[in-house]
C-alpha positions as a Markdown table, in Angstrom:
| # | Residue | x | y | z |
|---|---|---|---|---|
| 1 | Leu | 0.2 | 0.2 | -0.1 |
| 2 | Arg | 1.7 | 3.3 | -1.2 |
| 3 | Gly | 2.7 | 5.7 | 1.4 |
| 4 | Leu | 1.8 | 3.3 | 4.2 |
| 5 | Phe | 4.7 | 2.8 | 6.7 |
| 6 | Cys | 3.9 | -0.2 | 9.6 |
| 7 | Tyr | 6.4 | -0.7 | 12.6 |
| 8 | Pro | 5.3 | -3.6 | 14.6 |
| 9 | Gln | 6.5 | -2.6 | 18.1 |
| 10 | Leu | 7.3 | -5.2 | 20.9 |
| 11 | Leu | 5.1 | -4.3 | 24.3 |
| 12 | Arg | 5.5 | -7.3 | 26.3 |
| 13 | Asn | 4.3 | -11.1 | 27.0 |
| 14 | Ser | 0.6 | -11.0 | 27.6 |
| 15 | Thr | -1.7 | -14.0 | 28.7 |
| 16 | Ile | -4.1 | -14.6 | 26.1 |
| 17 | Pro | -6.6 | -17.4 | 26.3 |
| 18 | Ser | -7.1 | -20.5 | 23.6 |
| 19 | Pro | -10.4 | -22.5 | 23.2 |
| 20 | Ser | -8.6 | -25.1 | 25.4 |
| 21 | Asn | -6.0 | -23.4 | 27.8 |
| 22 | Phe | -3.8 | -20.3 | 28.2 |
| 23 | Ser | -1.1 | -19.9 | 26.1 |
| 24 | Thr | 1.7 | -17.3 | 26.5 |
| 25 | Val | 1.4 | -15.2 | 23.3 |
| 26 | Ile | 3.5 | -11.5 | 22.0 |
| 27 | Thr | 1.0 | -9.0 | 21.6 |
| 28 | Thr | 2.0 | -6.3 | 19.6 |
| 29 | Arg | 1.1 | -2.6 | 17.9 |
| 30 | Ala | 1.7 | -1.8 | 14.4 |
| 31 | Tyr | 1.9 | 2.2 | 13.6 |
| 32 | Ala | 0.6 | 2.9 | 9.6 |
| 33 | Ser | 2.2 | 6.9 | 10.2 |
| 34 | Val | 2.8 | 9.6 | 8.0 |
| 35 | Gln | 3.2 | 12.9 | 9.5 |
| 36 | Gly | 0.5 | 15.2 | 9.5 |
| 37 | Met | -2.1 | 13.0 | 8.2 |
| 38 | Ser | -6.0 | 13.5 | 9.0 |
| 39 | Val | -8.0 | 11.6 | 11.3 |
| 40 | Glu | -9.8 | 10.1 | 8.7 |
| 41 | Glu | -7.0 | 9.5 | 6.8 |
| 42 | Ala | -5.4 | 7.4 | 10.1 |
| 43 | Lys | -8.2 | 5.5 | 10.4 |
| 44 | Arg | -7.7 | 4.4 | 6.5 |
| 45 | Lys | -4.1 | 3.2 | 7.0 |
| 46 | Ala | -4.7 | 1.3 | 10.1 |
| 47 | Ala | -7.5 | -0.7 | 8.4 |
| 48 | Phe | -6.3 | -1.4 | 5.1 |
| 49 | Ala | -3.2 | -2.4 | 6.7 |
| 50 | Ala | -5.1 | -5.1 | 9.0 |
| 51 | Val | -7.2 | -6.3 | 6.2 |
| 52 | Asp | -3.7 | -6.7 | 3.8 |
| 53 | Asn | -2.1 | -8.6 | 6.7 |
| 54 | His | -4.5 | -10.7 | 8.1 |
| 55 | Val | -7.3 | -11.6 | 6.1 |
| 56 | Arg | -6.8 | -14.3 | 3.8 |
| 57 | Lys | -8.6 | -16.7 | 1.3 |
| 58 | Asn | -12.0 | -18.7 | 2.4 |
| 59 | Gln | -12.3 | -17.4 | 5.8 |
| 60 | Ile | -14.6 | -16.1 | 7.8 |
| 61 | Val | -14.0 | -12.5 | 9.0 |
| 62 | Gly | -15.7 | -11.1 | 11.7 |
| 63 | Val | -16.7 | -7.4 | 11.0 |
| 64 | Gly | -16.4 | -4.8 | 14.0 |
| 65 | Ser | -18.7 | -1.4 | 14.2 |
| 66 | Gly | -17.9 | 2.0 | 14.0 |
| 67 | Ser | -16.5 | 5.1 | 11.8 |
| 68 | Thr | -12.8 | 2.9 | 11.4 |
| 69 | Ile | -14.2 | -0.4 | 10.4 |
| 70 | Val | -15.9 | 1.8 | 7.3 |
| 71 | His | -12.3 | 1.8 | 6.1 |
| 72 | Ala | -11.9 | -1.9 | 6.8 |
| 73 | Val | -15.0 | -3.4 | 4.6 |
| 74 | Asp | -13.6 | -1.1 | 1.9 |
| 75 | Arg | -10.6 | -2.4 | 1.6 |
| 76 | Leu | -12.1 | -6.2 | 1.9 |
| 77 | Lys | -14.5 | -5.3 | -1.3 |
| 78 | Glu | -11.6 | -4.0 | -3.3 |
| 79 | Arg | -9.6 | -7.1 | -2.4 |
| 80 | Asn | -12.5 | -9.3 | -3.1 |
| 81 | Ala | -13.3 | -7.9 | -6.2 |
| 82 | Gln | -9.5 | -8.2 | -6.9 |
| 83 | Glu | -8.7 | -11.4 | -5.6 |
| 84 | Asp | -12.2 | -13.2 | -5.1 |
| 85 | Leu | -11.2 | -14.2 | -1.8 |
| 86 | Asn | -14.5 | -16.1 | -1.3 |
| 87 | Ile | -14.6 | -14.8 | 2.6 |
| 88 | Arg | -18.1 | -14.8 | 4.8 |
| 89 | Cys | -18.3 | -12.0 | 6.9 |
| 90 | Val | -20.2 | -12.1 | 10.6 |
| 91 | Pro | -21.5 | -9.0 | 11.7 |
| 92 | Thr | -21.4 | -7.3 | 15.0 |
| 93 | Ser | -24.0 | -4.9 | 14.9 |
| 94 | Phe | -27.0 | -3.5 | 12.2 |
| 95 | Gln | -24.3 | -1.0 | 11.1 |
| 96 | Ala | -21.6 | -4.1 | 10.5 |
| 97 | Arg | -24.7 | -6.2 | 9.1 |
| 98 | Gln | -25.5 | -3.0 | 6.4 |
| 99 | Leu | -22.0 | -2.2 | 5.8 |
| 100 | Ile | -20.8 | -6.0 | 4.7 |
| 101 | Leu | -24.7 | -6.0 | 2.5 |
| 102 | Asp | -23.8 | -2.9 | 0.7 |
| 103 | Ala | -20.2 | -4.1 | -0.1 |
| 104 | Gly | -21.6 | -6.9 | -1.7 |
| 105 | Leu | -20.1 | -9.5 | 0.5 |
| 106 | Val | -21.1 | -12.8 | 1.7 |
| 107 | Leu | -23.1 | -12.2 | 4.8 |
| 108 | Ser | -23.5 | -14.9 | 7.5 |
| 109 | Asp | -23.6 | -15.3 | 11.6 |
| 110 | Leu | -22.9 | -17.2 | 14.1 |
| 111 | Glu | -25.5 | -20.2 | 13.8 |
| 112 | Arg | -24.2 | -21.0 | 10.9 |
| 113 | Glu | -19.7 | -20.8 | 11.7 |
| 114 | Ala | -18.8 | -22.3 | 14.6 |
| 115 | Gln | -15.5 | -20.0 | 14.8 |
| 116 | Val | -14.2 | -16.8 | 13.1 |
| 117 | Asp | -10.9 | -17.1 | 11.6 |
| 118 | Ile | -10.4 | -13.5 | 12.2 |
| 119 | Thr | -12.2 | -10.1 | 14.0 |
| 120 | Ile | -11.4 | -6.7 | 13.1 |
| 121 | Asp | -12.7 | -3.9 | 15.3 |
| 122 | Gly | -12.5 | -0.7 | 16.5 |
| 123 | Cys | -11.7 | 0.9 | 20.1 |
| 124 | Asp | -12.5 | 3.8 | 22.2 |
| 125 | Glu | -9.1 | 3.1 | 23.7 |
| 126 | Ser | -6.3 | 0.8 | 24.1 |
| 127 | Asp | -3.6 | 0.4 | 26.9 |
| 128 | Asp | -0.4 | -1.0 | 27.2 |
| 129 | Asn | -1.3 | -4.5 | 27.8 |
| 130 | Leu | -4.2 | -4.1 | 24.6 |
| 131 | Thr | -6.9 | -3.8 | 27.3 |
| 132 | Leu | -9.3 | -1.9 | 25.5 |
| 133 | Ile | -12.5 | 0.3 | 26.0 |
| 134 | Lys | -15.4 | -0.8 | 23.9 |
| 135 | Gly | -19.0 | 0.4 | 23.1 |
| 136 | Gly | -18.8 | 4.1 | 22.2 |
| 137 | Gly | -21.3 | 3.3 | 19.6 |
| 138 | Gly | -23.5 | 0.9 | 21.6 |
| 139 | Cys | -22.4 | -2.4 | 19.9 |
| 140 | Leu | -20.2 | -4.1 | 22.4 |
| 141 | Thr | -21.9 | -7.2 | 23.6 |
| 142 | Gln | -22.4 | -8.6 | 19.8 |
| 143 | Glu | -18.6 | -7.4 | 19.6 |
| 144 | Lys | -17.0 | -9.3 | 22.5 |
| 145 | Ile | -19.0 | -12.5 | 21.7 |
| 146 | Val | -17.7 | -12.3 | 17.7 |
| 147 | Ala | -14.4 | -11.6 | 19.1 |
| 148 | Ala | -14.1 | -14.3 | 21.9 |
| 149 | Phe | -15.2 | -17.0 | 19.7 |
| 150 | Ser | -12.5 | -15.8 | 16.6 |
| 151 | Lys | -9.1 | -17.3 | 16.5 |
| 152 | Glu | -7.5 | -13.7 | 15.7 |
| 153 | Phe | -8.9 | -10.6 | 17.2 |
| 154 | Val | -7.1 | -7.2 | 15.7 |
| 155 | Val | -7.9 | -4.3 | 16.9 |
| 156 | Ile | -7.6 | -0.9 | 14.4 |
| 157 | Ala | -8.2 | 2.8 | 15.2 |
| 158 | Asp | -6.2 | 6.4 | 14.6 |
| 159 | Tyr | -3.6 | 7.5 | 17.3 |
| 160 | Arg | -5.7 | 9.1 | 19.3 |
| 161 | Lys | -7.2 | 5.7 | 20.9 |
| 162 | Asn | -3.6 | 4.4 | 21.7 |
| 163 | Ser | -2.8 | 5.1 | 25.1 |
| 164 | Ser | -0.1 | 3.4 | 27.9 |
| 165 | Ala | -3.2 | 3.5 | 30.4 |
| 166 | Leu | -7.0 | 3.6 | 29.9 |
| 167 | Gly | -8.4 | 6.8 | 31.2 |
| 168 | Gln | -5.9 | 9.0 | 29.2 |
| 169 | Gln | -8.1 | 9.1 | 26.2 |
| 170 | Trp | -11.8 | 8.1 | 27.2 |
| 171 | Lys | -13.3 | 8.7 | 30.5 |
| 172 | Tyr | -16.0 | 6.0 | 30.9 |
| 173 | Val | -17.0 | 2.5 | 30.5 |
| 174 | Pro | -20.0 | 1.5 | 28.5 |
| 175 | Ile | -22.0 | -0.9 | 30.4 |
| 176 | Glu | -25.2 | -3.1 | 28.7 |
| 177 | Val | -28.0 | -3.4 | 31.0 |
| 178 | Val | -31.8 | -4.8 | 31.2 |
| 179 | Pro | -33.9 | -1.9 | 30.9 |
| 180 | Phe | -35.9 | -2.5 | 34.3 |
| 181 | Ala | -33.0 | -2.7 | 36.3 |
| 182 | Trp | -30.9 | -0.3 | 35.1 |
| 183 | Lys | -31.1 | 2.0 | 38.1 |
| 184 | Gln | -30.4 | -0.9 | 40.7 |
| 185 | Val | -27.0 | -1.6 | 38.9 |
| 186 | Lys | -26.5 | 1.8 | 38.3 |
| 187 | Gln | -26.4 | 2.5 | 42.5 |
| 188 | Lys | -24.3 | -0.8 | 43.0 |
| 189 | Ile | -22.1 | 0.0 | 40.8 |
| 190 | Glu | -21.3 | 3.5 | 42.3 |
| 191 | Ser | -21.7 | 1.8 | 45.7 |
| 192 | Glu | -18.8 | -0.8 | 45.0 |
| 193 | Leu | -16.8 | 0.6 | 42.8 |
| 194 | Gly | -17.3 | 4.4 | 42.8 |
| 195 | Gly | -17.5 | 6.9 | 40.2 |
| 196 | Glu | -20.6 | 7.9 | 38.4 |
| 197 | Ala | -22.7 | 5.6 | 36.3 |
| 198 | Lys | -24.7 | 7.8 | 33.9 |
| 199 | Leu | -27.8 | 6.4 | 31.5 |
| 200 | Arg | -26.9 | 6.9 | 28.2 |
| 201 | Met | -29.7 | 9.5 | 26.6 |
| 202 | Ala | -30.5 | 9.3 | 22.7 |
| 203 | Lys | -29.7 | 12.6 | 21.0 |
| 204 | Ala | -32.3 | 11.8 | 18.0 |
| 205 | Lys | -35.2 | 10.6 | 20.2 |
| 206 | Ala | -36.5 | 11.0 | 23.4 |
| 207 | Gly | -35.6 | 9.0 | 26.2 |
| 208 | Pro | -32.5 | 6.6 | 26.6 |
| 209 | Val | -30.1 | 4.7 | 23.7 |
| 210 | Val | -31.6 | 1.5 | 22.8 |
| 211 | Thr | -29.3 | -1.4 | 22.2 |
| 212 | Asp | -29.3 | -3.7 | 18.9 |
| 213 | Asn | -30.6 | -6.1 | 21.7 |
| 214 | Ser | -32.9 | -3.8 | 22.9 |
| 215 | Asn | -31.2 | -2.6 | 26.3 |
| 216 | Phe | -30.0 | 0.0 | 27.9 |
| 217 | Leu | -26.3 | 1.6 | 28.4 |
| 218 | Leu | -24.6 | 2.8 | 31.9 |
| 219 | Asp | -21.4 | 5.0 | 31.2 |
| 220 | Trp | -19.4 | 4.6 | 34.0 |
| 221 | Tyr | -16.9 | 7.4 | 34.6 |
| 222 | Trp | -14.5 | 5.8 | 37.2 |
| 223 | Gly | -12.9 | 9.0 | 37.8 |
| 224 | Gly | -9.8 | 8.7 | 35.8 |
| 225 | Glu | -6.3 | 6.6 | 35.0 |
| 226 | Gly | -5.8 | 5.1 | 38.3 |
| 227 | Asp | -3.6 | 1.5 | 38.8 |
| 228 | Lys | -6.8 | -0.9 | 38.7 |
| 229 | Asp | -7.1 | -4.3 | 37.6 |
| 230 | Trp | -9.3 | -4.5 | 34.8 |
| 231 | Asp | -9.9 | -7.9 | 34.4 |
| 232 | Gln | -11.2 | -8.1 | 38.2 |
| 233 | Val | -13.2 | -4.9 | 37.6 |
| 234 | Asn | -14.6 | -6.5 | 34.4 |
| 235 | Ser | -15.5 | -9.4 | 36.6 |
| 236 | Arg | -17.2 | -7.4 | 39.6 |
| 237 | Ile | -19.8 | -6.0 | 37.1 |
| 238 | Val | -20.5 | -9.3 | 35.2 |
| 239 | Met | -21.7 | -10.2 | 38.0 |
| 240 | Ile | -24.1 | -7.6 | 38.8 |
| 241 | Pro | -28.0 | -9.2 | 38.2 |
| 242 | Gly | -28.9 | -7.2 | 35.1 |
| 243 | Val | -25.5 | -6.7 | 33.7 |
| 244 | Leu | -25.4 | -7.8 | 30.3 |
| 245 | Glu | -21.6 | -7.0 | 29.7 |
| 246 | Thr | -19.5 | -4.7 | 29.7 |
| 247 | Gly | -17.4 | -2.4 | 27.5 |
| 248 | Leu | -13.5 | -4.0 | 28.9 |
| 249 | Phe | -12.3 | -6.4 | 26.4 |
| 250 | Val | -9.1 | -7.6 | 28.4 |
| 251 | Asn | -6.9 | -10.3 | 27.3 |
| 252 | Met | -9.0 | -10.4 | 23.6 |
| 253 | Ala | -6.7 | -8.5 | 21.4 |
| 254 | Gln | -3.7 | -10.1 | 19.6 |
| 255 | Lys | -2.6 | -7.2 | 17.8 |
| 256 | Ala | -3.6 | -3.0 | 17.4 |
| 257 | Tyr | -3.1 | -1.1 | 14.3 |
| 258 | Phe | -2.8 | 2.6 | 15.3 |
| 259 | Gly | -3.0 | 5.2 | 11.9 |
């Protein structure tokens, strides 16, 4: 890809769960960097690099959600036309489903695919361990499910999402909750973990945001960076009755590309 420079940078060993056990692998970040590029160009370069480096013929590809994924689907469409990739795409949201269909790619789902070969998705923020915050677009549950049943999970984002610790750029963790228990979940989170959990309100309709799963979203502002065990935090929140899933993706991503 002309004008694209990828520099894989070794960060540290990270324990990534495999289907049968826990194996130690190397997590890496790759940088697709050109001086003075716009945010949109940064997204495009990260997306193109991930698709070119990881997607192969005859694969099942998980398609994430968000603005950076638009560029990934554009590249999948280009490569499919040029190379006849014969890929099948599993969406993580209504948006992803429409992108797949509009691109003329083959739409599939987890009922037909026992396992996904690779999922490419964006993030709201990533730390040095590739622990992610996702869910700013409200698609966190389906995104996490598809990523969890993938052999490889690759993250794409622009330079603004690249942090050494969570909270430097993104200030809250999205949490999907059952509507009739949102107030109790909010109180439980605030009393046990501190901070403030705010019900996400819609901008183009009266009332709260409703997810693809017909649930509500609580955005938990935990109060800054802090030195947190995000795996433990995630487990504590998920154990609260009424919580469907959190936007914390811990020990899930193997590689992240930042434009």
